Amino acid sequence: MNHTPVEGFSKMSKEGKIEWLVNEYLNGSEQAIQTLKQYWNEDLELQRLHDEFSENTLSNFYMPFGFAPNFLIDGELMCIPMAIEESSVVAAASKAAKFWIDRGGFKTQVLSKVKLGHVHFMFEGDKEKLDRFFLETLLAKLFKDTDPITKNMQARGGGILNLKLVDKTSEIENYYQIHAEFDTVDSMGANFINSCLEQFAQTLKREVYESDVFTNEEKESLQIVMCILSNFTPECIVRAEVSCKVEDLAEGNVSSEEFIEKFTRAVRIAEVEPYRATTHNKGIMNGVDAVVIATGNDFRAVEACAHAYASKDGRYSSLTHCEVKEGVFRFWLDLPIALGTVGGLTSLHPLVKLALQVLGSPNAEKLMGIVAVAGLAQNFAALRSLVTTGIQQGHMKMHLMNILNQLEATDEERAYFVNYFKDKTVSHHAVIDEFCRLRGVNSVEELKKN
Ligand code: MEV
């Protein structure tokens, strides 16, 4: 089907946008209009708040908002909010939390908290002159000109930590950077960092133009390419770990030695094998993203950074590691993660506010630890299942409800199926067969007709 471009979509009313969308892409379906509208909130103020988070909002997109209790983190008992659609994640987190609560719980440590940004620019001229100019003239001006922007941040204990000129000309001809390091305290700090960087660019241009150390050609060669924070923050890093005596890992009929051997082998494989590392880290991010979203932070930034960090040694590798030393098993995650607990969605979205409240209104450092714990717990739970029972047993039990929802099962039928699969392996096929038997039909097609 051919579609026509639309003019001024963002300026249309919400109803107008829906009408256009449904006519253009959904065959004018009344049902589609209903589907969009059924998620509107009756509370108009609340709906307006959500509409204004983004542009062209037509409805609200629900996501399960769950809680994983019993997390002992640095001696404090916490209940972790998680926004995630994948059915087994919250259950796995809760299971791992319960496992470690009796074994000393989780420990966290913020290793460093530096955020980064760059002015990328081109300069065709004498490198040494530029170097000297940067140190002797420009540096002080860069700090001074950003004073009005950094004042509040400084009052909160943060600001610009360090500025460097970086010569990148061996990679791209005439390419340099002002590499800037920041402490944004409890805010994610994106606007603050980008504002500082744009001011640096203006100051750089002005100072080069006004100086008498550069030739006219050199002055004219200066071009600002872009000013932007970097989502790769290898120096904004938190460690979450668990440890216990080797013998405390025994469970059921699996001895601690057997468990450690299998578990360690799985971690080693993820350390050396990118195919496995990607899935291994995806499992970590199941936990990380769920808390990042629930607390109103930017999960795309967190994802990008985690995967860049996982490749920092030239090969994509595991973010978690483990060891056994002097009879103690230790399992840890080093996660580079830039988070905020003030600003952005944190003070606007009612559920984000609630999530932060449940976590005891943490500062950014504490939240970094909590998020890393969620990632480590998730990885522990996944590896534990993978090397013992396999993952499908637990996954399919959780997936059962999704299948039953697709089949539009009644409450009685759901209860029946939970009981039915107590001692059986759930598979899509097995659910359908039993469902058809229960309803007295031969196939799903027949079910749909009834
Ligand atoms: C599924 O979302 C995540 C896992 O695949 C992670 C893993 O394999 O480690 C279970």
Short mmCIF file of C-alpha atoms and ligand atoms in Angstrom, two decimals:
data_model
loop_
_atom_site.label_atom_id
_atom_site.label_comp_id
_atom_site.label_asym_id
_atom_site.label_seq_id
_atom_site.Cartn_x
_atom_site.Cartn_y
_atom_site.Cartn_z
CA MET A 1 0.00 0.00 0.00
CA ASN A 2 1.30 3.48 -0.87
CA HIS A 3 1.26 6.13 1.81
CA THR A 4 1.44 9.89 1.47
CA PRO A 5 3.75 12.05 3.59
CA VAL A 6 2.02 14.10 6.25
CA GLU A 7 2.58 17.81 6.85
CA GLY A 8 2.53 19.32 10.34
CA PHE A 9 1.76 16.06 12.15
CA SER A 10 3.18 17.31 15.45
CA LYS A 11 0.82 20.30 15.35
CA MET A 12 -2.35 18.24 14.92
CA SER A 13 -4.56 17.52 17.93
CA LYS A 14 -4.26 14.08 19.52
CA GLU A 15 -7.59 13.06 17.96
CA GLY A 16 -6.44 14.38 14.60
CA LYS A 17 -3.22 12.40 14.79
CA ILE A 18 -5.08 9.23 15.67
CA GLU A 19 -7.52 9.77 12.82
CA TRP A 20 -4.66 10.29 10.37
CA LEU A 21 -2.72 7.25 11.64
CA VAL A 22 -5.70 4.94 11.60
CA ASN A 23 -6.88 6.04 8.16
CA GLU A 24 -3.41 5.92 6.65
CA TYR A 25 -2.05 2.72 8.22
CA LEU A 26 -4.86 0.81 9.91
CA ASN A 27 -7.63 0.79 7.29
CA GLY A 28 -9.71 3.24 9.34
CA SER A 29 -10.28 0.55 11.97
CA GLU A 30 -12.57 1.60 14.84
CA GLN A 31 -11.02 -1.22 16.86
CA ALA A 32 -7.57 0.33 16.43
CA ILE A 33 -8.89 3.64 17.77
CA GLN A 34 -10.33 1.81 20.75
CA THR A 35 -7.05 -0.03 21.33
CA LEU A 36 -5.15 3.25 21.47
CA LYS A 37 -7.73 4.97 23.65
CA GLN A 38 -8.23 2.17 26.14
CA TYR A 39 -4.85 3.00 27.63
CA TRP A 40 -5.64 6.68 28.17
CA ASN A 41 -5.75 7.69 31.78
CA GLU A 42 -8.96 9.17 33.13
CA ASP A 43 -6.93 11.53 35.25
CA LEU A 44 -6.37 14.23 32.65
CA GLU A 45 -3.49 15.86 34.51
CA LEU A 46 -1.66 12.55 34.74
CA GLN A 47 -2.33 11.86 31.08
CA ARG A 48 -1.01 15.29 30.10
CA LEU A 49 2.15 14.64 32.11
CA HIS A 50 2.76 11.44 30.16
CA ASP A 51 1.83 13.01 26.83
CA GLU A 52 4.43 15.68 27.37
CA PHE A 53 7.32 13.33 28.09
CA SER A 54 7.62 12.92 24.36
CA GLU A 55 6.25 14.24 21.08
CA ASN A 56 3.29 12.81 19.12
CA THR A 57 2.11 10.70 22.07
CA LEU A 58 -1.11 8.93 21.16
CA SER A 59 -1.43 6.44 23.99
CA ASN A 60 0.42 4.92 26.92
CA PHE A 61 2.50 1.77 26.51
CA TYR A 62 2.12 -0.44 29.57
CA MET A 63 5.03 -2.38 30.94
CA PRO A 64 4.86 -4.66 33.98
CA PHE A 65 6.21 -2.91 37.06
CA GLY A 66 7.27 -5.56 39.57
CA PHE A 67 9.33 -5.85 42.73
CA ALA A 68 12.02 -8.32 43.73
CA PRO A 69 12.22 -8.47 47.54
CA ASN A 70 14.82 -9.83 49.96
CA PHE A 71 17.92 -8.20 48.50
CA LEU A 72 20.49 -7.81 51.25
CA ILE A 73 22.76 -5.06 49.89
CA ASP A 74 25.63 -3.75 52.02
CA GLY A 75 23.76 -4.96 55.09
CA GLU A 76 20.48 -3.26 54.15
CA LEU A 77 17.38 -5.21 53.15
CA MET A 78 15.99 -3.84 49.91
CA CYS A 79 13.07 -4.48 47.62
CA ILE A 80 14.08 -3.74 44.03
CA PRO A 81 11.62 -2.20 41.55
CA MET A 82 11.84 -3.62 38.03
CA ALA A 83 10.05 -2.53 34.87
CA ILE A 84 10.33 -5.38 32.42
CA GLU A 85 8.16 -7.42 30.10
CA GLU A 86 10.25 -10.62 30.07
CA SER A 87 8.38 -13.09 32.23
CA SER A 88 11.20 -14.78 34.14
CA VAL A 89 13.36 -11.80 35.14
CA VAL A 90 11.72 -10.66 38.37
CA ALA A 91 11.30 -14.26 39.51
CA ALA A 92 14.98 -15.00 38.80
CA ALA A 93 16.07 -11.86 40.67
CA SER A 94 13.97 -12.80 43.68
CA LYS A 95 15.40 -16.31 43.65
CA ALA A 96 18.99 -15.07 43.56
CA ALA A 97 18.22 -12.56 46.33
CA LYS A 98 16.89 -15.35 48.52
CA PHE A 99 19.87 -17.54 47.79
CA TRP A 100 22.37 -14.85 48.84
CA ILE A 101 20.47 -13.48 51.82
CA ASP A 102 21.69 -16.45 53.85
CA ARG A 103 25.21 -16.17 52.51
CA GLY A 104 26.13 -12.60 53.45
CA GLY A 105 24.19 -10.75 50.76
CA PHE A 106 25.54 -8.44 48.07
CA LYS A 107 28.35 -5.92 48.52
CA THR A 108 28.82 -2.86 46.34
CA GLN A 109 31.58 -0.38 45.79
CA VAL A 110 31.68 2.65 43.48
CA LEU A 111 35.17 2.49 42.01
CA SER A 112 35.01 5.90 40.28
CA LYS A 113 32.40 8.36 39.10
CA VAL A 114 33.80 10.42 36.25
CA LYS A 115 31.56 11.38 33.32
CA LEU A 116 33.00 12.44 30.00
CA GLY A 117 32.34 14.73 27.07
CA HIS A 118 34.23 16.01 24.05
CA VAL A 119 34.53 18.97 21.76
CA HIS A 120 35.54 17.35 18.49
CA PHE A 121 37.35 19.83 16.27
CA MET A 122 39.62 20.15 13.25
CA PHE A 123 42.76 22.26 13.19
CA GLU A 124 45.31 22.50 10.43
CA GLY A 125 48.43 23.95 11.92
CA ASP A 126 51.31 23.67 14.31
CA LYS A 127 50.50 21.00 16.92
CA GLU A 128 53.02 22.17 19.47
CA LYS A 129 51.71 25.71 19.26
CA LEU A 130 48.18 24.42 19.84
CA ASP A 131 49.39 22.37 22.80
CA ARG A 132 51.12 25.31 24.42
CA PHE A 133 48.19 27.61 23.71
CA PHE A 134 45.81 25.12 25.31
CA LEU A 135 47.83 24.91 28.52
CA GLU A 136 48.97 28.52 28.83
CA THR A 137 45.95 30.47 27.59
CA LEU A 138 42.88 28.43 26.84
CA LEU A 139 42.53 26.17 29.88
CA ALA A 140 41.87 28.95 32.39
CA LYS A 141 39.41 30.60 29.98
CA LEU A 142 37.49 27.38 29.51
CA PHE A 143 36.97 27.14 33.26
CA LYS A 144 36.17 30.83 33.63
CA ASP A 145 33.64 31.00 30.77
CA THR A 146 31.72 28.01 32.12
CA ASP A 147 31.54 29.47 35.63
CA PRO A 148 27.88 30.52 35.29
CA ILE A 149 26.97 27.00 34.12
CA THR A 150 29.01 25.15 36.75
CA LYS A 151 28.17 27.35 39.75
CA ASN A 152 25.21 25.29 40.98
CA MET A 153 26.93 22.00 40.27
CA GLN A 154 29.97 23.17 42.22
CA ALA A 155 27.75 24.10 45.14
CA ARG A 156 26.51 20.49 45.11
CA GLY A 157 30.08 19.19 45.15
CA GLY A 158 30.57 18.56 41.45
CA GLY A 159 31.67 20.39 38.33
CA ILE A 160 34.43 20.11 35.77
CA LEU A 161 37.21 17.84 37.03
CA ASN A 162 39.74 18.01 34.24
CA LEU A 163 40.23 19.22 30.69
CA LYS A 164 42.75 17.85 28.20
CA LEU A 165 43.68 18.50 24.63
CA VAL A 166 43.84 15.19 22.76
CA ASP A 167 45.67 14.84 19.48
CA LYS A 168 43.78 12.38 17.26
CA THR A 169 45.58 13.30 14.05
CA SER A 170 47.13 9.85 13.71
CA GLU A 171 43.59 8.48 13.24
CA ILE A 172 41.97 11.31 11.25
CA GLU A 173 43.96 14.12 9.70
CA ASN A 174 43.68 17.42 11.62
CA TYR A 175 41.34 15.93 14.23
CA TYR A 176 41.62 17.02 17.89
CA GLN A 177 39.43 16.87 20.96
CA ILE A 178 38.94 18.76 24.15
CA HIS A 179 38.42 15.79 26.45
CA ALA A 180 36.41 16.93 29.47
CA GLU A 181 35.84 15.07 32.75
CA PHE A 182 32.91 15.93 35.00
CA ASP A 183 31.38 15.07 38.33
CA THR A 184 27.62 15.58 38.06
CA VAL A 185 26.92 14.38 41.63
CA ASP A 186 23.39 12.93 41.73
CA SER A 187 22.20 14.04 38.32
CA MET A 188 22.74 12.16 35.08
CA GLY A 189 24.08 15.54 33.98
CA ALA A 190 23.59 15.29 30.22
CA ASN A 191 22.32 18.85 29.83
CA PHE A 192 24.98 20.20 32.15
CA ILE A 193 27.78 18.42 30.27
CA ASN A 194 26.52 19.40 26.83
CA SER A 195 26.07 23.03 27.87
CA CYS A 196 29.65 23.14 29.19
CA LEU A 197 30.95 21.56 25.98
CA GLU A 198 29.16 24.05 23.76
CA GLN A 199 30.62 26.88 25.81
CA PHE A 200 34.10 25.31 25.49
CA ALA A 201 33.68 25.30 21.71
CA GLN A 202 32.74 28.99 21.66
CA THR A 203 35.63 29.88 23.93
CA LEU A 204 38.05 27.84 21.82
CA LYS A 205 36.96 29.64 18.65
CA ARG A 206 37.04 33.08 20.21
CA GLU A 207 40.41 32.62 21.85
CA VAL A 208 42.06 31.19 18.75
CA TYR A 209 40.68 34.03 16.63
CA GLU A 210 41.76 36.71 19.08
CA SER A 211 45.21 35.29 19.77
CA ASP A 212 48.31 36.46 18.01
CA VAL A 213 50.11 33.12 18.19
CA PHE A 214 48.29 31.60 15.21
CA THR A 215 48.55 32.58 11.56
CA ASN A 216 45.42 33.58 9.68
CA GLU A 217 45.43 30.22 7.86
CA GLU A 218 45.62 28.38 11.17
CA LYS A 219 42.76 30.45 12.58
CA GLU A 220 40.58 29.81 9.55
CA SER A 221 41.33 26.10 9.62
CA LEU A 222 39.71 25.71 13.03
CA GLN A 223 36.34 23.99 12.69
CA ILE A 224 34.16 22.74 15.49
CA VAL A 225 32.71 19.38 14.41
CA MET A 226 30.49 18.65 17.41
CA CYS A 227 30.16 18.97 21.16
CA ILE A 228 28.61 16.01 22.95
CA LEU A 229 28.92 13.92 26.09
CA SER A 230 30.20 10.40 25.72
CA ASN A 231 28.02 7.52 26.82
CA PHE A 232 31.19 5.47 27.18
CA THR A 233 32.13 6.11 30.81
CA PRO A 234 34.77 3.53 31.72
CA GLU A 235 35.65 5.62 34.75
CA CYS A 236 32.11 5.76 36.11
CA ILE A 237 32.13 2.27 37.45
CA VAL A 238 30.57 0.23 40.20
CA ARG A 239 31.40 -3.24 41.46
CA ALA A 240 28.75 -5.59 42.87
CA GLU A 241 29.85 -8.87 44.36
CA VAL A 242 28.82 -11.88 46.35
CA SER A 243 31.07 -14.30 48.16
CA CYS A 244 30.75 -17.24 50.50
CA LYS A 245 32.63 -20.25 51.75
CA VAL A 246 32.85 -22.93 49.07
CA GLU A 247 30.94 -25.46 51.16
CA ASP A 248 27.99 -23.05 51.51
CA LEU A 249 27.19 -23.43 47.84
CA ALA A 250 25.96 -27.01 48.09
CA GLU A 251 22.26 -27.32 47.32
CA GLY A 252 20.00 -30.35 46.98
CA ASN A 253 21.92 -33.16 45.34
CA VAL A 254 24.52 -30.82 43.76
CA SER A 255 27.75 -30.62 45.77
CA SER A 256 29.55 -27.28 46.08
CA GLU A 257 32.56 -28.60 44.15
CA GLU A 258 30.38 -29.73 41.28
CA PHE A 259 28.44 -26.46 41.28
CA ILE A 260 31.60 -24.32 41.32
CA GLU A 261 33.21 -26.33 38.55
CA LYS A 262 30.17 -25.97 36.31
CA PHE A 263 29.56 -22.32 37.21
CA THR A 264 33.19 -21.28 36.76
CA ARG A 265 33.36 -23.05 33.40
CA ALA A 266 30.27 -21.13 32.23
CA VAL A 267 31.85 -17.80 33.27
CA ARG A 268 35.17 -18.69 31.58
CA ILE A 269 33.33 -19.52 28.35
CA ALA A 270 31.65 -16.10 28.44
CA GLU A 271 35.06 -14.50 29.06
CA VAL A 272 36.59 -15.96 25.92
CA GLU A 273 33.68 -16.63 23.55
CA PRO A 274 31.84 -13.57 22.18
CA TYR A 275 28.82 -15.60 21.03
CA ARG A 276 28.23 -16.73 24.59
CA ALA A 277 29.37 -13.41 26.14
CA THR A 278 26.65 -11.54 24.24
CA THR A 279 23.88 -13.73 25.68
CA HIS A 280 25.56 -13.83 29.09
CA ASN A 281 25.70 -10.02 29.18
CA LYS A 282 22.17 -9.76 27.80
CA GLY A 283 21.06 -11.68 30.88
CA ILE A 284 22.93 -9.20 33.10
CA MET A 285 21.21 -6.34 31.29
CA ASN A 286 17.82 -7.97 31.94
CA GLY A 287 18.32 -7.01 35.56
CA VAL A 288 20.16 -3.75 34.93
CA ASP A 289 17.70 -2.29 32.41
CA ALA A 290 14.66 -3.25 34.48
CA VAL A 291 15.90 -1.15 37.42
CA VAL A 292 17.25 1.60 35.18
CA ILE A 293 13.82 2.00 33.55
CA ALA A 294 11.94 1.75 36.86
CA THR A 295 14.10 4.55 38.27
CA GLY A 296 13.63 6.82 35.25
CA ASN A 297 17.12 6.54 33.82
CA ASP A 298 18.30 6.19 30.23
CA PHE A 299 18.63 2.49 29.47
CA ARG A 300 19.96 3.10 25.94
CA ALA A 301 22.93 4.97 27.39
CA VAL A 302 23.47 2.22 29.95
CA GLU A 303 23.31 -0.50 27.28
CA ALA A 304 25.69 1.29 24.92
CA CYS A 305 28.20 1.83 27.69
CA ALA A 306 28.06 -1.70 29.07
CA HIS A 307 28.71 -3.29 25.68
CA ALA A 308 31.48 -0.85 24.79
CA TYR A 309 33.10 -1.71 28.14
CA ALA A 310 32.68 -5.42 27.49
CA SER A 311 34.84 -4.90 24.36
CA LYS A 312 37.46 -2.68 25.96
CA ASP A 313 40.25 -5.26 25.66
CA GLY A 314 39.68 -5.78 21.94
CA ARG A 315 37.34 -8.76 22.22
CA TYR A 316 33.75 -8.74 23.45
CA SER A 317 33.78 -10.50 26.82
CA SER A 318 31.85 -11.25 29.99
CA LEU A 319 31.04 -8.40 32.37
CA THR A 320 31.05 -10.80 35.32
CA HIS A 321 33.91 -12.86 36.72
CA CYS A 322 34.41 -15.41 39.45
CA GLU A 323 37.22 -17.02 41.43
CA VAL A 324 37.85 -19.39 44.29
CA LYS A 325 40.60 -18.35 46.69
CA GLU A 326 41.42 -19.84 50.07
CA GLY A 327 38.13 -21.71 50.25
CA VAL A 328 36.02 -18.69 49.35
CA PHE A 329 33.93 -18.42 46.18
CA ARG A 330 33.64 -14.87 44.83
CA PHE A 331 31.46 -13.70 41.93
CA TRP A 332 31.43 -10.08 40.75
CA LEU A 333 30.28 -7.60 38.14
CA ASP A 334 32.13 -4.44 37.16
CA LEU A 335 29.55 -2.23 35.52
CA PRO A 336 30.25 1.17 33.99
CA ILE A 337 27.02 3.08 34.49
CA ALA A 338 26.06 6.75 34.60
CA LEU A 339 22.84 7.31 36.53
CA GLY A 340 20.90 10.13 38.07
CA THR A 341 18.56 10.30 41.03
CA VAL A 342 17.65 13.95 40.58
CA GLY A 343 16.40 15.75 37.48
CA GLY A 344 14.89 14.22 34.36
CA LEU A 345 12.06 11.76 34.91
CA THR A 346 13.08 11.15 38.53
CA SER A 347 10.95 13.98 39.87
CA LEU A 348 8.20 13.81 37.24
CA HIS A 349 7.04 10.25 36.72
CA PRO A 350 4.87 9.13 39.67
CA LEU A 351 6.02 5.50 39.44
CA VAL A 352 9.67 6.52 39.20
CA LYS A 353 9.23 8.63 42.33
CA LEU A 354 7.63 5.67 44.06
CA ALA A 355 10.41 3.32 42.93
CA LEU A 356 13.08 5.65 44.30
CA GLN A 357 11.14 5.99 47.53
CA VAL A 358 11.00 2.19 47.93
CA LEU A 359 14.78 2.19 47.50
CA GLY A 360 15.08 4.74 50.32
CA SER A 361 15.69 7.75 48.02
CA PRO A 362 19.24 6.71 47.10
CA ASN A 363 21.87 9.07 45.77
CA ALA A 364 23.39 8.27 42.37
CA GLU A 365 26.23 6.20 43.88
CA LYS A 366 23.88 4.05 45.87
CA LEU A 367 21.62 3.54 42.87
CA MET A 368 24.65 2.48 40.80
CA GLY A 369 25.24 -0.26 43.37
CA ILE A 370 21.61 -1.39 43.42
CA VAL A 371 21.46 -1.59 39.62
CA ALA A 372 24.71 -3.57 39.49
CA VAL A 373 23.35 -5.95 42.12
CA ALA A 374 20.27 -6.55 39.97
CA GLY A 375 22.55 -7.38 37.04
CA LEU A 376 24.75 -9.70 39.08
CA ALA A 377 21.76 -11.46 40.64
CA GLN A 378 20.24 -12.00 37.22
CA ASN A 379 23.46 -13.47 35.86
CA PHE A 380 23.85 -15.70 38.89
CA ALA A 381 20.30 -17.00 38.51
CA ALA A 382 20.69 -17.59 34.76
CA LEU A 383 24.04 -19.41 35.10
CA ARG A 384 22.80 -21.47 38.01
CA SER A 385 19.85 -22.69 35.95
CA LEU A 386 21.85 -23.12 32.77
CA VAL A 387 24.51 -25.35 34.34
CA THR A 388 22.07 -27.40 36.42
CA THR A 389 18.42 -27.82 35.34
CA GLY A 390 18.59 -25.83 32.08
CA ILE A 391 16.78 -22.58 31.52
CA GLN A 392 13.59 -23.73 29.82
CA GLN A 393 11.99 -25.35 32.84
CA GLY A 394 11.66 -22.04 34.67
CA HIS A 395 11.14 -19.93 31.55
CA MET A 396 8.28 -21.99 30.19
CA LYS A 397 6.50 -22.03 33.56
CA MET A 398 6.54 -18.22 33.44
CA HIS A 399 5.62 -18.24 29.76
CA LEU A 400 2.56 -20.39 30.48
CA MET A 401 0.52 -17.31 31.44
CA ASN A 402 1.39 -15.60 28.15
CA ILE A 403 0.20 -18.63 26.19
CA LEU A 404 -3.00 -18.80 28.25
CA ASN A 405 -3.58 -15.09 27.67
CA GLN A 406 -3.26 -15.61 23.93
CA LEU A 407 -5.84 -18.38 24.22
CA GLU A 408 -8.07 -16.07 26.30
CA ALA A 409 -8.29 -18.65 29.09
CA THR A 410 -10.72 -18.07 31.95
CA ASP A 411 -9.56 -17.74 35.57
CA GLU A 412 -10.64 -21.34 36.26
CA GLU A 413 -8.71 -22.59 33.26
CA ARG A 414 -5.59 -20.72 34.37
CA ALA A 415 -5.78 -22.26 37.82
CA TYR A 416 -6.27 -25.66 36.21
CA PHE A 417 -3.17 -25.21 34.03
CA VAL A 418 -0.90 -24.05 36.84
CA ASN A 419 -1.82 -27.21 38.68
CA TYR A 420 -1.64 -29.39 35.56
CA PHE A 421 1.93 -28.34 34.77
CA LYS A 422 3.19 -28.63 38.34
CA ASP A 423 4.96 -31.89 37.51
CA LYS A 424 5.11 -31.64 33.71
CA THR A 425 7.28 -29.78 31.22
CA VAL A 426 5.53 -26.77 29.75
CA SER A 427 5.69 -26.47 25.98
CA HIS A 428 3.56 -24.39 23.64
CA HIS A 429 2.37 -27.59 22.03
CA ALA A 430 1.46 -29.27 25.32
CA VAL A 431 -0.55 -26.23 26.46
CA ILE A 432 -2.49 -26.06 23.20
CA ASP A 433 -3.24 -29.80 23.22
CA GLU A 434 -4.52 -29.78 26.76
CA PHE A 435 -6.46 -26.56 26.18
CA CYS A 436 -8.22 -28.03 23.15
CA ARG A 437 -8.97 -31.22 25.09
CA LEU A 438 -10.43 -29.18 27.94
CA ARG A 439 -12.62 -27.12 25.62
CA GLY A 440 -13.62 -30.21 23.63
CA VAL A 441 -12.27 -29.01 20.29
CA ASN A 442 -9.71 -30.44 17.88
CA SER A 443 -7.64 -27.38 17.00
CA VAL A 444 -6.91 -23.73 17.79
CA GLU A 445 -8.74 -22.77 14.59
CA GLU A 446 -11.83 -24.45 15.95
CA LEU A 447 -11.33 -22.62 19.24
CA LYS A 448 -11.28 -19.27 17.44
CA LYS A 449 -14.50 -20.07 15.62
CA ASN A 450 -16.36 -20.81 18.87
C1 MEV B 1 17.33 -14.60 28.68
O1 MEV B 1 16.65 -13.37 28.62
C2 MEV B 1 18.67 -14.43 29.33
C3 MEV B 1 19.56 -15.66 29.33
O2 MEV B 1 19.69 -16.15 28.00
C4 MEV B 1 20.90 -15.24 29.88
C5 MEV B 1 21.98 -16.28 29.78
O3 MEV B 1 21.93 -17.12 28.88
O4 MEV B 1 22.93 -16.17 30.57
C6 MEV B 1 18.96 -16.76 30.14
#
